[in-house]
Tab-separated table of C-alpha atoms in Angstrom:
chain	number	residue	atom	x	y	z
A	1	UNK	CA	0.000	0.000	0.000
A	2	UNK	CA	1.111	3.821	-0.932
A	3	UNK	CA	0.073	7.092	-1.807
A	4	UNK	CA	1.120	8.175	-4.736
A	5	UNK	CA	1.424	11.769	-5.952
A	6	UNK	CA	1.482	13.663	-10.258
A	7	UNK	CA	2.514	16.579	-11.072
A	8	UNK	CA	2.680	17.529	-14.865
A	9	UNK	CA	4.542	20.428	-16.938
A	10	UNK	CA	5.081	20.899	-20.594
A	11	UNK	CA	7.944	22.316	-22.941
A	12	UNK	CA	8.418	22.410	-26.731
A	13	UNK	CA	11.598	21.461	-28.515
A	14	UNK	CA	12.695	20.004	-31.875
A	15	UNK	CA	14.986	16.929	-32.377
A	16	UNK	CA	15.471	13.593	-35.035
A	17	UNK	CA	16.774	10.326	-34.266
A	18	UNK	CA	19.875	9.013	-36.236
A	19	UNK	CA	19.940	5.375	-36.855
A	20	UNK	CA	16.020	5.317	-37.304
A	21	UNK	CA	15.763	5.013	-40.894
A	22	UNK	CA	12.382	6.866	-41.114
A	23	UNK	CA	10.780	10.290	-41.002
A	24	UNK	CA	11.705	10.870	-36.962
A	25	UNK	CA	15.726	11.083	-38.582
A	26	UNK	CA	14.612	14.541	-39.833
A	27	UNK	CA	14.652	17.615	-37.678
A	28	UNK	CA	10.983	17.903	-36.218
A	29	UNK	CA	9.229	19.192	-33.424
A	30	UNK	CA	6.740	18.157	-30.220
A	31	UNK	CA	4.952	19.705	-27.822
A	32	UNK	CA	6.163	17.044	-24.902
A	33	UNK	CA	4.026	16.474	-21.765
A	34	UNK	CA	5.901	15.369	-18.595
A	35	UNK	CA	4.475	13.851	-15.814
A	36	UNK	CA	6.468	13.429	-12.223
A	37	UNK	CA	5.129	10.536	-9.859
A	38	UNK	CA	6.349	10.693	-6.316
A	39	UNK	CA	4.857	7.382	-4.038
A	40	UNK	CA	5.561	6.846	-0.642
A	41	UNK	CA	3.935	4.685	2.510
A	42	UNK	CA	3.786	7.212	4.832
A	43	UNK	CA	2.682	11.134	5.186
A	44	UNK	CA	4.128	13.552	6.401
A	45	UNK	CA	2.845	15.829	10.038
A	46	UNK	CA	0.313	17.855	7.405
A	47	UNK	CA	-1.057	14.969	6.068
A	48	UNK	CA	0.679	14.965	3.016
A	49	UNK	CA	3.455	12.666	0.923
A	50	UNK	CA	4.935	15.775	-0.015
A	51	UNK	CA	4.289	19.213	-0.725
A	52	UNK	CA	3.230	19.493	-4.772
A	53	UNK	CA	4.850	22.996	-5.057
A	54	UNK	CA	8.761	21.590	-4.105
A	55	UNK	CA	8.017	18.735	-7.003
A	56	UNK	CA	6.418	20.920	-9.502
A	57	UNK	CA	8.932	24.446	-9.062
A	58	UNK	CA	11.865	20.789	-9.922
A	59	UNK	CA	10.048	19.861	-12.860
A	60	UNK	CA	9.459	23.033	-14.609
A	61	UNK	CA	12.825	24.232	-14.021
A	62	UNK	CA	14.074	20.842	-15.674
A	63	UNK	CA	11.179	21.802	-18.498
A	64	UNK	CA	12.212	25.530	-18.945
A	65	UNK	CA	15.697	23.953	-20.109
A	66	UNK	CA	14.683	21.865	-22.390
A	67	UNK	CA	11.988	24.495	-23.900
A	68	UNK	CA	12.245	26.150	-27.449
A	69	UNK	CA	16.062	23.902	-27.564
A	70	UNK	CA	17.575	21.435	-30.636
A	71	UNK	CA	17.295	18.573	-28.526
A	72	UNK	CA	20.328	16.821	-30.118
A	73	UNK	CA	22.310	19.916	-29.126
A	74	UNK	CA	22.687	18.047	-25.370
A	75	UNK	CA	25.320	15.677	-25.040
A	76	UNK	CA	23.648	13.619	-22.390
A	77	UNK	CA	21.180	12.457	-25.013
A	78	UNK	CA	23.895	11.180	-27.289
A	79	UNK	CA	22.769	12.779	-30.838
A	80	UNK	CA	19.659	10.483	-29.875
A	81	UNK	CA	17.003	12.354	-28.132
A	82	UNK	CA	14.094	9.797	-27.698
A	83	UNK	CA	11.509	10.181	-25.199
A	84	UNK	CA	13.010	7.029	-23.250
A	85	UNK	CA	16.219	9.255	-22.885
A	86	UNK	CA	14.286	12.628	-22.217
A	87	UNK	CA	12.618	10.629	-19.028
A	88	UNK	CA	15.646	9.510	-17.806
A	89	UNK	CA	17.321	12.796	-18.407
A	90	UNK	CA	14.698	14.535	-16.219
A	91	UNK	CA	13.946	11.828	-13.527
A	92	UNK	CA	17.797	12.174	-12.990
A	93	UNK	CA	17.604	16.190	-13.280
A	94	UNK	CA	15.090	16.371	-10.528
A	95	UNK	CA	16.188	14.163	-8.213
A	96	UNK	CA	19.618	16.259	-8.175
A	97	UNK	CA	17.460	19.432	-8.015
A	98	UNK	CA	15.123	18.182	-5.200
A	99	UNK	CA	18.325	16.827	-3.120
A	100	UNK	CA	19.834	20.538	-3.672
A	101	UNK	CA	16.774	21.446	-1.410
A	102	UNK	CA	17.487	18.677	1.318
A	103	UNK	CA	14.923	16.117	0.327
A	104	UNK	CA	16.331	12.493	-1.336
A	105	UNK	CA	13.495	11.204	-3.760
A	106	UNK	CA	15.830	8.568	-4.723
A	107	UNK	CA	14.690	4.959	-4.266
A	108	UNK	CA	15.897	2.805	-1.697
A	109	UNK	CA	14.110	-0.866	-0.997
A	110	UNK	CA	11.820	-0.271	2.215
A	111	UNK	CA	12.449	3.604	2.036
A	112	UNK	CA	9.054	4.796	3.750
A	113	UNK	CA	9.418	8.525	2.814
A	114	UNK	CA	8.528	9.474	-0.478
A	115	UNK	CA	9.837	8.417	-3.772
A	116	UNK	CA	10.298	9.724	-7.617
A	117	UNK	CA	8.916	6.791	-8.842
A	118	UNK	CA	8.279	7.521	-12.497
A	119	UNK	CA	8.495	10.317	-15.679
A	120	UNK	CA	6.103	10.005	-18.256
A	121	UNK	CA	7.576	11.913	-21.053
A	122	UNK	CA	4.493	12.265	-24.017
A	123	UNK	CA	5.373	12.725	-27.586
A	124	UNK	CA	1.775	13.471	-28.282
A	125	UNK	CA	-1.086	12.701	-26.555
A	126	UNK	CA	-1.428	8.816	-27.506
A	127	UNK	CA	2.626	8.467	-27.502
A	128	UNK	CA	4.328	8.450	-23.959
A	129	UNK	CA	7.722	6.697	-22.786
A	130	UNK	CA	8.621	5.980	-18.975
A	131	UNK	CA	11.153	5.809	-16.950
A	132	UNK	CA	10.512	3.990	-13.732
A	133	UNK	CA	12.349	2.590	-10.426
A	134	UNK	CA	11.999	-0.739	-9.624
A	135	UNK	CA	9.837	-2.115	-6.814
């Protein structure tokens, strides 16, 4: 049993895949979607897993760095910028931002406080890639 928290943010940026041998290899364009979930078994004094503003001020600053960018211009996403990558990029990105301000998100097995337990990053609206910590 858990609670389990979402917050969402958007950003636009352009990209194309190399090695995909299809349309996506040329430079184009989405409007991405990104969902945080943070889960956890226990709340906190207020009643709460964790306060939505901390986890939403992380994910748009990750967002407002990514926003109106050539995605392919980042070398973390090696000349590949995929929406797998992207999540991983900003589950990573916010749990360095959200340790900055003295709370770990990171999972540990039978951690009670809260967790970042998955990015949904959405291509479009019927097009989404996770990244997720094991259980």
């Amino acid at each position: 049993m858990f609670y389990e928290v979402r917050v969402e943010a958007d950003f636009s940026a352009a990209h194309f895949l190399r090695d995909y041998n299809g349309k996506c290899e040329n430079l184009h364009g989405h409007n991405y979607k990104v969902y945080a979930h943070v889960r956890g078994k226990e709340l906190n004094e207020g009643g709460m897993l964790l306060d939505f503003s901390k986890l939403k001020t992380a994910l748009r600053a990750v967002c407002k760095e990514l926003d109106h960018t050539n995605l392919n211009d980042f070398p973390v996403f090696d000349q590949n910028p995929s929406a797998e990558r992207i999540s991983f990029y900003i589950y990573t990105s916010i749990i360095e931002l959200m340790k900055k301000e003295g709370l770990d998100l990171s999972y540990q097995k039978d951690k009670k406080s809260p967790v970042l337990f998955a990015i949904d990053v959405f291509e479009t609206d019927t097009s989404r890639a996770r990244y997720c910590v094991a259980e």
